[in-house]
Tab-separated table of C-alpha atoms and ligand atoms in Angstrom:
chain	number	residue	atom	x	y	z
T	1	VAL	CA	181.127	51.045	21.308
T	2	ILE	CA	179.958	47.679	22.475
T	3	ARG	CA	181.878	44.017	21.200
T	4	GLY	CA	181.524	40.759	22.068
T	5	GLU	CA	184.546	39.129	21.210
T	6	ASN	CA	183.787	34.554	20.844
T	7	LEU	CA	181.730	35.085	24.366
T	8	VAL	CA	181.347	31.682	25.766
T	9	LYS	CA	178.855	31.383	29.405
T	10	ILE	CA	178.744	27.591	30.844
T	11	TYR	CA	175.864	26.392	33.831
T	12	TRP	CA	177.229	23.245	35.403
T	13	LEU	CA	173.893	21.397	37.434
T	14	GLY	CA	175.509	18.443	38.618
T	15	GLU	CA	177.162	16.661	35.991
T	16	ASN	CA	174.993	18.716	33.076
T	17	MET	CA	176.628	21.401	31.477
T	18	ILE	CA	174.291	24.351	29.499
T	19	ARG	CA	175.870	26.309	26.965
T	20	ALA	CA	174.167	29.467	27.682
T	21	LEU	CA	176.226	31.166	25.183
T	22	ASP	CA	177.995	29.728	22.805
T	23	GLY	CA	180.714	31.845	21.541
T	24	VAL	CA	179.010	34.389	20.826
T	25	ASP	CA	180.761	37.657	18.248
T	26	PHE	CA	179.380	40.911	17.409
T	27	GLU	CA	179.481	44.471	17.259
T	28	ILE	CA	177.484	47.365	18.481
T	29	CYS	CA	178.073	50.672	17.413
T	30	ALA	CA	177.522	54.252	19.673
T	31	GLY	CA	173.759	55.366	18.789
T	32	GLU	CA	172.564	52.352	17.422
T	33	LYS	CA	169.183	50.952	18.667
T	34	VAL	CA	169.180	46.831	18.429
T	35	ALA	CA	167.167	44.917	18.646
T	36	ILE	CA	168.593	41.251	20.174
T	37	THR	CA	165.411	38.413	19.410
T	38	GLY	CA	165.164	34.692	19.595
T	39	PRO	CA	163.603	31.499	21.396
T	40	SER	CA	163.112	31.400	25.244
T	41	GLY	CA	166.031	30.232	27.049
T	42	SER	CA	168.102	31.235	23.719
T	43	GLY	CA	170.828	32.831	26.307
T	44	LYS	CA	169.437	36.737	25.752
T	45	SER	CA	169.462	37.192	28.605
T	46	THR	CA	172.467	35.509	29.421
T	47	LEU	CA	174.304	38.026	26.966
T	48	MET	CA	172.707	40.939	28.571
T	49	HIS	CA	173.902	40.753	31.808
T	50	ILE	CA	177.386	40.392	30.375
T	51	ILE	CA	177.394	43.260	27.900
T	52	GLY	CA	176.153	45.208	31.512
T	53	CYS	CA	179.288	44.087	33.141
T	54	LEU	CA	176.468	42.294	35.824
T	55	ASP	CA	178.492	38.972	34.780
T	56	LEU	CA	181.556	37.896	33.464
T	57	PRO	CA	182.336	35.523	30.076
T	58	ASP	CA	184.192	31.862	31.146
T	59	SER	CA	185.666	32.702	27.877
T	60	GLY	CA	186.117	35.307	24.940
T	61	ARG	CA	186.164	39.550	25.806
T	62	LEU	CA	183.220	41.978	26.048
T	63	LEU	CA	184.885	45.506	24.843
T	64	LEU	CA	183.487	49.020	25.779
T	65	GLY	CA	185.162	51.786	23.694
T	66	GLY	CA	187.922	49.643	22.814
T	67	GLU	CA	188.636	48.543	26.089
T	68	ASP	CA	188.419	44.767	27.615
T	69	VAL	CA	186.333	44.958	30.872
T	70	SER	CA	188.537	42.414	31.579
T	71	THR	CA	190.766	44.031	32.860
T	72	TYR	CA	188.986	46.803	35.113
T	73	SER	CA	189.001	47.190	38.539
T	74	GLU	CA	185.742	46.524	40.705
T	75	ASN	CA	185.441	50.416	40.835
T	76	ARG	CA	185.934	51.082	37.843
T	77	LEU	CA	183.331	47.968	36.769
T	78	ALA	CA	180.817	49.192	39.510
T	79	SER	CA	181.424	53.275	37.866
T	80	VAL	CA	180.800	51.785	34.152
T	81	ARG	CA	177.206	50.222	35.034
T	82	ASN	CA	176.193	53.500	37.327
T	83	ARG	CA	176.896	55.944	35.354
T	84	ARG	CA	177.172	54.453	31.346
T	85	ILE	CA	174.900	51.731	31.327
T	86	GLY	CA	170.974	51.510	32.490
T	87	PHE	CA	169.851	48.272	32.768
T	88	VAL	CA	165.844	47.099	32.451
T	89	PHE	CA	165.502	43.647	34.127
T	90	GLN	CA	163.341	41.620	32.828
T	91	SER	CA	162.318	40.613	36.567
T	92	PHE	CA	162.788	44.253	37.131
T	93	ASN	CA	164.547	44.025	40.114
T	94	LEU	CA	163.191	46.368	42.731
T	95	LEU	CA	164.124	47.259	46.219
T	96	PRO	CA	161.069	45.133	48.029
T	97	ARG	CA	161.083	47.632	51.242
T	98	LEU	CA	161.137	50.808	48.907
T	99	THR	CA	158.938	53.265	47.258
T	100	ALA	CA	158.754	53.454	43.426
T	101	LEU	CA	160.546	57.081	43.924
T	102	GLU	CA	163.053	55.611	46.459
T	103	ASN	CA	163.703	52.540	43.612
T	104	VAL	CA	164.314	55.450	40.733
T	105	GLU	CA	166.332	57.618	43.063
T	106	LEU	CA	169.128	54.583	44.272
T	107	PRO	CA	171.098	55.536	41.231
T	108	LEU	CA	171.456	58.998	41.409
T	109	LEU	CA	172.408	58.966	45.340
T	110	TYR	CA	174.974	56.371	44.613
T	111	ALA	CA	176.784	58.638	42.278
T	112	GLY	CA	176.156	61.730	43.931
T	113	ASN	CA	173.731	63.991	42.925
T	114	HIS	CA	171.644	66.138	45.189
T	115	ASP	CA	168.696	66.369	42.866
T	116	ALA	CA	168.066	62.797	43.189
T	117	LYS	CA	164.643	63.022	44.200
T	118	ASP	CA	162.997	66.050	41.786
T	119	ARG	CA	164.612	63.783	38.414
T	120	ALA	CA	163.359	60.693	39.982
T	121	ARG	CA	160.223	62.517	39.934
T	122	GLN	CA	160.455	63.409	36.919
T	123	ALA	CA	161.437	60.051	35.644
T	124	LEU	CA	158.641	58.594	37.561
T	125	GLU	CA	155.688	60.868	35.021
T	126	THR	CA	157.282	60.396	32.081
T	127	VAL	CA	156.872	56.875	32.140
T	128	GLY	CA	152.855	57.434	33.722
T	129	LEU	CA	153.258	56.925	37.180
T	130	GLY	CA	153.030	60.442	38.764
T	131	HIS	CA	150.377	59.409	40.507
T	132	ARG	CA	152.039	56.158	42.208
T	133	LEU	CA	155.811	57.978	44.055
T	134	HIS	CA	154.748	56.007	47.244
T	135	HIS	CA	154.132	52.824	46.305
T	136	GLU	CA	156.215	50.416	47.185
T	137	PRO	CA	156.247	47.566	44.500
T	138	ALA	CA	154.168	45.046	46.594
T	139	GLN	CA	151.202	48.326	45.996
T	140	LEU	CA	152.113	48.370	42.333
T	141	SER	CA	150.135	46.357	39.177
T	142	GLY	CA	152.212	44.029	36.843
T	143	GLY	CA	153.011	47.185	34.170
T	144	GLN	CA	153.936	49.210	36.793
T	145	HIS	CA	157.010	47.527	38.028
T	146	GLN	CA	157.809	46.994	35.085
T	147	ARG	CA	157.401	51.230	33.882
T	148	VAL	CA	159.563	52.171	37.908
T	149	ALA	CA	162.431	49.569	36.329
T	150	ILE	CA	162.579	51.280	32.874
T	151	ALA	CA	162.335	54.714	34.948
T	152	ARG	CA	165.039	53.480	37.180
T	153	ALA	CA	167.171	52.749	34.444
T	154	LEU	CA	167.183	55.710	32.568
T	155	VAL	CA	167.540	58.367	35.476
T	156	THR	CA	171.415	58.475	34.909
T	157	ASN	CA	170.972	59.290	31.553
T	158	PRO	CA	173.120	56.674	30.408
T	159	ASP	CA	174.535	56.550	27.117
T	160	ILE	CA	173.718	53.066	27.180
T	161	ILE	CA	170.175	51.281	27.757
T	162	LEU	CA	170.588	47.824	27.913
T	163	ALA	CA	166.518	46.935	28.188
T	164	ASP	CA	165.443	42.818	28.256
T	165	GLU	CA	161.973	42.466	27.527
T	166	PRO	CA	160.753	46.155	28.388
T	167	THR	CA	157.159	45.962	27.159
T	168	GLY	CA	156.520	42.440	28.320
T	169	ASN	CA	153.798	43.412	30.862
T	170	LEU	CA	152.721	46.469	29.648
T	171	ASP	CA	149.209	47.375	27.264
T	172	SER	CA	149.955	48.178	23.569
T	173	ARG	CA	149.220	51.803	24.483
T	174	ALA	CA	151.687	52.010	27.231
T	175	GLY	CA	154.280	49.816	25.306
T	176	GLU	CA	154.282	52.434	22.650
T	177	GLU	CA	154.522	55.791	24.877
T	178	VAL	CA	157.887	53.518	26.001
T	179	MET	CA	159.523	52.807	22.587
T	180	ALA	CA	158.548	56.419	21.592
T	181	LEU	CA	160.908	57.374	25.098
T	182	PHE	CA	163.775	54.847	23.799
T	183	ASP	CA	163.085	56.189	20.619
T	184	THR	CA	163.823	60.296	21.092
T	185	LEU	CA	166.618	59.358	23.906
T	186	ASN	CA	168.613	57.577	20.564
T	187	ALA	CA	167.437	60.522	18.633
T	188	HIS	CA	170.158	62.297	20.962
T	189	GLY	CA	172.465	59.526	20.296
T	190	ARG	CA	171.875	57.094	23.111
T	191	THR	CA	173.386	53.511	22.503
T	192	ILE	CA	169.823	51.195	22.569
T	193	VAL	CA	169.776	47.661	23.496
T	194	ILE	CA	165.982	45.837	23.709
T	195	VAL	CA	165.679	41.852	24.050
T	196	THR	CA	161.984	41.238	22.807
T	197	HIS	CA	159.918	38.732	21.972
T	198	GLU	CA	157.429	41.132	20.186
T	199	GLN	CA	157.670	41.450	16.414
T	200	LEU	CA	156.053	45.074	16.495
T	201	VAL	CA	158.761	46.327	18.675
T	202	ALA	CA	161.569	44.299	16.613
T	203	GLN	CA	160.463	45.370	13.469
T	204	HIS	CA	160.668	49.106	14.809
T	205	CYS	CA	164.740	49.221	15.461
T	206	PRO	CA	167.109	49.028	12.237
T	207	ARG	CA	169.074	46.135	13.007
T	208	GLN	CA	168.387	42.572	14.274
T	209	LEU	CA	170.470	40.345	16.001
T	210	HIS	CA	169.061	36.495	16.223
T	211	ILE	CA	170.060	33.715	18.815
T	212	HIS	CA	169.355	30.457	19.124
T	213	ASP	CA	170.903	28.206	21.432
T	214	GLY	CA	173.599	30.494	22.752
T	215	LYS	CA	174.602	30.952	18.929
T	216	ILE	CA	173.898	33.944	16.669
T	217	ARG	CA	172.573	33.619	13.733
G	1	VAL	CA	129.770	29.228	36.513
G	2	ILE	CA	131.560	31.994	37.860
G	3	ARG	CA	129.320	35.265	38.435
G	4	GLY	CA	130.839	38.295	39.498
G	5	GLU	CA	128.232	41.115	41.555
G	6	ASN	CA	129.282	44.530	42.096
G	7	LEU	CA	132.591	43.643	43.043
G	8	VAL	CA	134.451	46.459	44.981
G	9	LYS	CA	137.751	46.827	46.098
G	10	ILE	CA	139.449	49.630	47.895
G	11	TYR	CA	143.521	50.155	48.604
G	12	TRP	CA	144.222	52.910	51.204
G	13	LEU	CA	147.972	54.013	50.899
G	14	GLY	CA	147.909	57.118	54.364
G	15	GLU	CA	144.758	59.625	52.911
G	16	ASN	CA	144.948	58.564	49.008
G	17	MET	CA	141.650	55.257	48.157
G	18	ILE	CA	142.447	53.543	45.424
G	19	ARG	CA	139.631	52.155	43.525
G	20	ALA	CA	141.301	48.967	42.094
G	21	LEU	CA	138.038	47.378	41.399
G	22	ASP	CA	134.803	50.202	41.137
G	23	GLY	CA	131.288	48.176	41.026
G	24	VAL	CA	132.450	44.739	38.540
G	25	ASP	CA	129.477	43.178	36.976
G	26	PHE	CA	130.243	39.718	34.776
G	27	GLU	CA	129.008	36.845	34.015
G	28	ILE	CA	131.271	33.578	32.849
G	29	CYS	CA	129.363	30.059	31.646
G	30	ALA	CA	130.898	26.982	32.710
G	31	GLY	CA	133.614	25.854	29.862
G	32	GLU	CA	133.873	29.620	28.439
G	33	LYS	CA	136.986	30.958	27.021
G	34	VAL	CA	136.863	34.821	27.474
G	35	ALA	CA	139.547	37.412	27.444
G	36	ILE	CA	140.367	40.200	30.187
G	37	THR	CA	141.659	43.211	28.700
G	38	GLY	CA	142.528	46.594	29.438
G	39	PRO	CA	145.042	49.160	30.410
G	40	SER	CA	148.047	49.012	32.995
G	41	GLY	CA	146.349	49.329	36.024
G	42	SER	CA	143.095	49.227	35.372
G	43	GLY	CA	142.517	45.997	38.006
G	44	LYS	CA	142.872	42.697	35.529
G	45	SER	CA	145.115	41.211	38.336
G	46	THR	CA	142.802	42.452	40.792
G	47	LEU	CA	139.893	40.832	39.161
G	48	MET	CA	141.833	37.739	38.906
G	49	HIS	CA	142.497	37.195	42.476
G	50	ILE	CA	138.574	37.719	43.852
G	51	ILE	CA	137.645	35.236	40.811
G	52	GLY	CA	140.459	32.994	42.179
G	53	CYS	CA	139.538	33.091	45.672
G	54	LEU	CA	142.938	34.541	46.819
G	55	ASP	CA	141.514	37.943	47.887
G	56	LEU	CA	137.907	38.799	49.047
G	57	PRO	CA	136.390	42.021	47.376
G	58	ASP	CA	135.344	44.765	50.051
G	59	SER	CA	131.896	45.193	48.747
G	60	GLY	CA	129.729	42.897	46.564
G	61	ARG	CA	129.725	38.501	45.557
G	62	LEU	CA	131.628	36.244	44.259
G	63	LEU	CA	129.351	33.139	43.189
G	64	LEU	CA	131.424	30.189	41.856
G	65	GLY	CA	128.064	27.789	40.505
G	66	GLY	CA	125.493	29.878	42.357
G	67	GLU	CA	127.067	29.553	45.523
G	68	ASP	CA	128.702	32.704	47.836
G	69	VAL	CA	131.844	32.374	48.283
G	70	SER	CA	131.906	34.583	51.158
G	71	THR	CA	130.127	31.691	52.930
G	72	TYR	CA	132.753	28.740	52.949
G	73	SER	CA	134.551	28.308	55.662
G	74	GLU	CA	138.358	28.409	55.060
G	75	ASN	CA	139.199	24.802	54.628
G	76	ARG	CA	136.628	24.817	52.184
G	77	LEU	CA	137.831	27.760	50.230
G	78	ALA	CA	141.526	25.815	50.345
G	79	SER	CA	139.972	22.964	48.878
G	80	VAL	CA	138.055	25.044	45.893
G	81	ARG	CA	142.009	26.683	45.605
G	82	ASN	CA	143.826	23.342	45.053
G	83	ARG	CA	141.264	21.365	43.334
G	84	ARG	CA	139.147	23.215	40.872
G	85	ILE	CA	141.619	26.382	40.030
G	86	GLY	CA	144.762	26.775	37.869
G	87	PHE	CA	145.736	30.082	39.011
G	88	VAL	CA	148.541	31.433	36.693
G	89	PHE	CA	149.952	34.557	38.250
G	90	GLN	CA	151.481	37.582	36.490
G	91	SER	CA	154.752	37.181	38.568
G	92	PHE	CA	154.999	33.553	38.537
G	93	ASN	CA	155.378	33.419	42.365
G	94	LEU	CA	157.691	29.905	41.892
G	95	LEU	CA	158.976	28.799	45.597
G	96	PRO	CA	163.130	29.518	44.732
G	97	ARG	CA	164.350	26.571	47.195
G	98	LEU	CA	162.508	24.208	44.803
G	99	THR	CA	163.689	22.746	41.920
G	100	ALA	CA	160.840	23.207	38.411
G	101	LEU	CA	159.459	19.444	39.244
G	102	GLU	CA	159.194	20.134	42.427
G	103	ASN	CA	157.198	23.626	41.814
G	104	VAL	CA	154.788	21.489	39.565
G	105	GLU	CA	154.416	18.635	42.440
G	106	LEU	CA	153.574	20.779	44.973
G	107	PRO	CA	149.808	21.252	44.735
G	108	LEU	CA	149.130	16.989	43.914
G	109	LEU	CA	151.079	16.600	47.118
G	110	TYR	CA	148.303	19.304	48.803
G	111	ALA	CA	145.648	17.246	46.652
G	112	GLY	CA	147.367	13.244	48.646
G	113	ASN	CA	148.094	12.755	44.616
G	114	HIS	CA	150.246	9.491	44.788
G	115	ASP	CA	151.476	9.760	41.100
G	116	ALA	CA	152.423	14.033	41.778
G	117	LYS	CA	156.483	12.893	40.396
G	118	ASP	CA	154.664	11.892	37.567
G	119	ARG	CA	151.676	14.262	36.264
G	120	ALA	CA	154.346	16.981	37.297
G	121	ARG	CA	157.379	15.799	35.191
G	122	GLN	CA	154.773	15.189	32.060
G	123	ALA	CA	153.038	18.747	32.486
G	124	LEU	CA	157.095	19.683	31.955
G	125	GLU	CA	157.267	18.046	29.302
G	126	THR	CA	154.258	19.031	27.556
G	127	VAL	CA	155.542	23.013	27.940
G	128	GLY	CA	158.873	21.716	26.921
G	129	LEU	CA	160.493	21.952	29.874
G	130	GLY	CA	161.818	18.297	30.214
G	131	HIS	CA	165.570	18.890	30.472
G	132	ARG	CA	164.944	21.607	33.059
G	133	LEU	CA	163.483	19.896	36.019
G	134	HIS	CA	166.018	20.196	38.510
G	135	HIS	CA	166.729	23.628	37.629
G	136	GLU	CA	165.885	26.225	40.417
G	137	PRO	CA	164.109	29.715	39.465
G	138	ALA	CA	167.283	31.295	39.241
G	139	GLN	CA	169.029	28.439	36.908
G	140	LEU	CA	166.098	29.100	35.019
G	141	SER	CA	165.329	32.396	31.836
G	142	GLY	CA	162.043	34.397	31.821
G	143	GLY	CA	160.289	32.368	29.694
G	144	GLN	CA	160.697	29.284	31.777
G	145	HIS	CA	159.721	30.429	34.240
G	146	GLN	CA	156.756	31.392	32.577
G	147	ARG	CA	156.017	27.708	31.482
G	148	VAL	CA	156.811	26.354	34.869
G	149	ALA	CA	154.025	28.685	36.488
G	150	ILE	CA	151.755	27.139	33.861
G	151	ALA	CA	152.293	23.836	34.492
G	152	ARG	CA	151.961	24.170	38.620
G	153	ALA	CA	148.491	25.408	37.022
G	154	LEU	CA	147.248	22.541	35.116
G	155	VAL	CA	148.896	19.941	36.687
G	156	THR	CA	146.030	18.907	39.177
G	157	ASN	CA	143.459	19.239	35.859
G	158	PRO	CA	141.944	22.107	37.227
G	159	ASP	CA	138.067	23.129	35.955
G	160	ILE	CA	138.774	26.764	36.009
G	161	ILE	CA	141.808	28.447	34.569
G	162	LEU	CA	142.702	32.046	35.856
G	163	ALA	CA	145.874	33.026	33.154
G	164	ASP	CA	147.122	36.001	33.918
G	165	GLU	CA	149.392	37.291	31.137
G	166	PRO	CA	150.779	33.732	30.673
G	167	THR	CA	152.789	35.380	27.677
G	168	GLY	CA	154.168	38.135	28.472
G	169	ASN	CA	158.013	37.091	28.341
G	170	LEU	CA	157.376	34.278	26.121
G	171	ASP	CA	158.482	34.153	21.771
G	172	SER	CA	155.408	33.773	19.573
G	173	ARG	CA	156.328	30.469	18.972
G	174	ALA	CA	155.897	29.595	22.768
G	175	GLY	CA	153.822	31.348	23.537
G	176	GLU	CA	151.367	29.782	20.916
G	177	GLU	CA	152.089	26.478	22.115
G	178	VAL	CA	150.872	28.011	25.257
G	179	MET	CA	147.311	29.293	23.208
G	180	ALA	CA	147.224	25.663	21.617
G	181	LEU	CA	147.496	23.784	25.208
G	182	PHE	CA	144.484	26.531	26.831
G	183	ASP	CA	142.549	25.266	23.455
G	184	THR	CA	142.917	22.377	24.183
G	185	LEU	CA	141.863	22.440	27.882
G	186	ASN	CA	139.067	23.939	26.889
G	187	ALA	CA	137.572	21.424	23.787
G	188	HIS	CA	137.679	18.963	26.593
G	189	GLY	CA	135.075	21.375	28.731
G	190	ARG	CA	137.406	23.535	31.206
G	191	THR	CA	136.598	27.015	31.727
G	192	ILE	CA	139.579	29.234	30.307
G	193	VAL	CA	139.816	33.021	31.855
G	194	ILE	CA	142.813	35.376	30.320
G	195	VAL	CA	144.091	38.585	30.685
G	196	THR	CA	146.142	39.585	28.117
G	197	HIS	CA	148.376	42.235	26.953
G	198	GLU	CA	148.607	40.690	23.117
G	199	GLN	CA	146.184	41.424	20.658
G	200	LEU	CA	146.643	38.276	18.674
G	201	VAL	CA	145.629	36.307	22.775
G	202	ALA	CA	142.253	38.776	22.836
G	203	GLN	CA	140.554	37.868	19.467
G	204	HIS	CA	141.592	33.933	19.943
G	205	CYS	CA	139.359	34.077	22.472
G	206	PRO	CA	135.203	34.569	21.457
G	207	ARG	CA	134.358	36.628	24.131
G	208	GLN	CA	136.462	40.030	25.571
G	209	LEU	CA	135.668	41.981	28.871
G	210	HIS	CA	136.989	45.056	28.421
G	211	ILE	CA	138.567	46.241	31.950
G	212	HIS	CA	138.947	50.314	32.322
G	213	ASP	CA	139.724	51.936	35.532
G	214	GLY	CA	138.707	49.329	37.891
G	215	LYS	CA	134.845	49.369	35.819
G	216	ILE	CA	133.773	47.015	33.029
G	217	ARG	CA	132.872	48.466	30.065
M	301	ATP	N1	148.187	46.967	47.733
M	301	ATP	C1	148.097	47.017	46.941
M	301	ATP	N2	147.640	49.552	47.948
M	301	ATP	C2	147.826	50.388	46.512
M	301	ATP	N3	147.578	49.846	45.687
M	301	ATP	C3	147.055	48.944	45.137
M	301	ATP	C4	147.240	47.958	45.670
M	301	ATP	N4	147.400	47.046	44.836
M	301	ATP	C5	147.524	47.659	43.610
M	301	ATP	N5	146.723	48.353	43.653
M	301	ATP	C6	146.466	49.662	41.916
M	301	ATP	O1	145.351	49.013	42.061
M	301	ATP	C7	145.444	49.041	41.131
M	301	ATP	C8	145.281	47.896	40.165
M	301	ATP	O2	146.613	46.692	40.485
M	301	ATP	P1	145.816	45.775	39.022
M	301	ATP	O3	147.763	44.702	39.478
M	301	ATP	O4	144.954	45.332	39.171
M	301	ATP	O5	146.197	46.404	37.206
M	301	ATP	P2	146.346	45.209	35.927
M	301	ATP	O6	144.826	45.545	35.569
M	301	ATP	O7	146.012	43.774	36.375
M	301	ATP	O8	147.618	46.130	35.874
M	301	ATP	P3	149.287	45.341	34.688
M	301	ATP	O9	148.034	45.471	33.217
M	301	ATP	O10	149.980	46.689	35.131
M	301	ATP	O11	149.256	43.435	35.393
M	301	ATP	C9	146.642	50.200	40.484
M	301	ATP	O12	146.370	51.067	39.796
M	301	ATP	C10	147.822	49.717	41.736
M	301	ATP	O13	148.880	50.509	42.198
M	302	ATP	N1	172.560	29.586	36.557
M	302	ATP	C1	171.903	28.983	36.086
M	302	ATP	N2	172.074	27.751	36.188
M	302	ATP	C2	171.673	26.367	34.956
M	302	ATP	N3	171.183	26.785	33.420
M	302	ATP	C3	171.218	28.424	33.868
M	302	ATP	C4	171.701	29.232	34.263
M	302	ATP	N4	171.342	30.908	34.444
M	302	ATP	C5	170.462	30.509	32.858
M	302	ATP	N5	170.402	29.121	32.467
M	302	ATP	C6	170.356	28.747	31.709
M	302	ATP	O1	170.351	29.378	30.463
M	302	ATP	C7	169.842	29.568	29.361
M	302	ATP	C8	169.345	30.456	28.750
M	302	ATP	O2	169.637	31.625	29.768
M	302	ATP	P1	168.694	33.192	29.312
M	302	ATP	O3	168.290	33.344	30.755
M	302	ATP	O4	169.570	33.572	28.813
M	302	ATP	O5	167.467	33.023	27.901
M	302	ATP	P2	167.058	33.821	27.515
M	302	ATP	O6	167.320	34.457	25.977
M	302	ATP	O7	166.895	35.030	28.245
M	302	ATP	O8	165.345	33.584	27.561
M	302	ATP	P3	163.604	33.897	27.432
M	302	ATP	O9	163.524	33.968	26.535
M	302	ATP	O10	162.957	32.869	28.341
M	302	ATP	O11	163.822	35.117	28.572
M	302	ATP	C9	168.611	28.792	29.656
M	302	ATP	O12	168.089	27.995	29.388
M	302	ATP	C10	168.693	28.853	30.912
M	302	ATP	O13	167.624	27.606	31.598
M	303	MG	MG1	165.188	36.599	29.470
M	304	MG	MG1	148.401	42.557	36.276
């Protein structure tokens, strides 16, 4: 369902050319659970942003369900991002002036849901934050931020879950609960892609893609 | 050298009272290496901010070298923070409009150093970022952010290093390099306090303080 063909992403800093992705090919089938591993700075987040339709490659193609997403209109891309994909960002990206509940509600409001508040509350209870609904990000611990970001990614019940280091700020028990949650979703047919630095999380996935200097090895 | 006596920290949200620290007593000797562990939301970062003189307890005392820091003037507190303590924040807290080099240079400029740029460059090379000196935070990966935050905490050569989850975004190799760096500093007499969710990091420390619901157990 997700296919990358010769993806290239280049950043320029003055005269320096940085090949964040240097020709990446891969295929992920519907319902798979895949881990992406690799050293810091190797291109994992860059790849996730392209798969998540948040960024375009400089060359190469990304295909979702066989269709080249670079042919999509801006509206169709936004709809894919909002309804088909749930993205857990490495740095969470919560809106600082909204409470946890309002942050998680937001994707449902965009999608036009009428029961957004109830579903958002449920998602936060699932990650153990039922007692923190009305806290703003500045009033939450690091691991609580991370769990709000996870709840927000899952609340729209997306087909594809992209999680960029979802357990980095969680103690082992909270981390296991999150992995169990992903397992349940995977058992229901959701496609799960997890970038992780944790061996236990990576080994938990049937398949692993290793990235090094912008290439898959 | 660091002593906490019955530290209490309370947050109010409307009528809800949150006991982030609920009477914490502990002592850390000069030159020790101590890990602080505990579930997400248990009060670890709150405790670190009080130890680092970034925050005051609501009751109880923090003593550095036997002196109650609540008796210090604002100037003396700032001087302690700048020269005696190096703090690695859980969410890095880099200044977004400065490059990596400028971010790391900043504490040295405050302290009046004339060789700030050279020392900052060296600190960044030590954490493997010699090739990223002129990138701003938005142009760095998550683990690169974390390593800039570590370099900044160490560049003033502080007596006390407080690291709040310093390896959460690092692959195992980069994480080991950071722990080796802390070991070297500890061998030279620096006091090291590390909040961590990683078992391997915690077991690496001769002593561990476990926090649960704002109390040490
Ligand atoms: N400004 C605030 N207002 C209200 N509650 C707060 C505030 N800051 C922190 N808290 C609460 O205090 C508790 C302790 O927070 P703290 O950041 O110390 O946890 P932690 O142990 O560092 O967690 P983590 O491992 O997730 O980083 C949390 O439950 C958090 O929700
Ligand atoms: N806007 C940018 N401008 C210049 N270089 C960039 C930019 N964004 C990312 N980079 C560089 O691209 C490389 C890949 O970044 P990316 O965030 O994908 O790494 P990563 O594998 O996710 O790392 P980590 O494990 O540390 O999160 C890094 O070396 C980074 O410095
Ligand atoms: Mg990353
Ligand atoms: Mg914390």
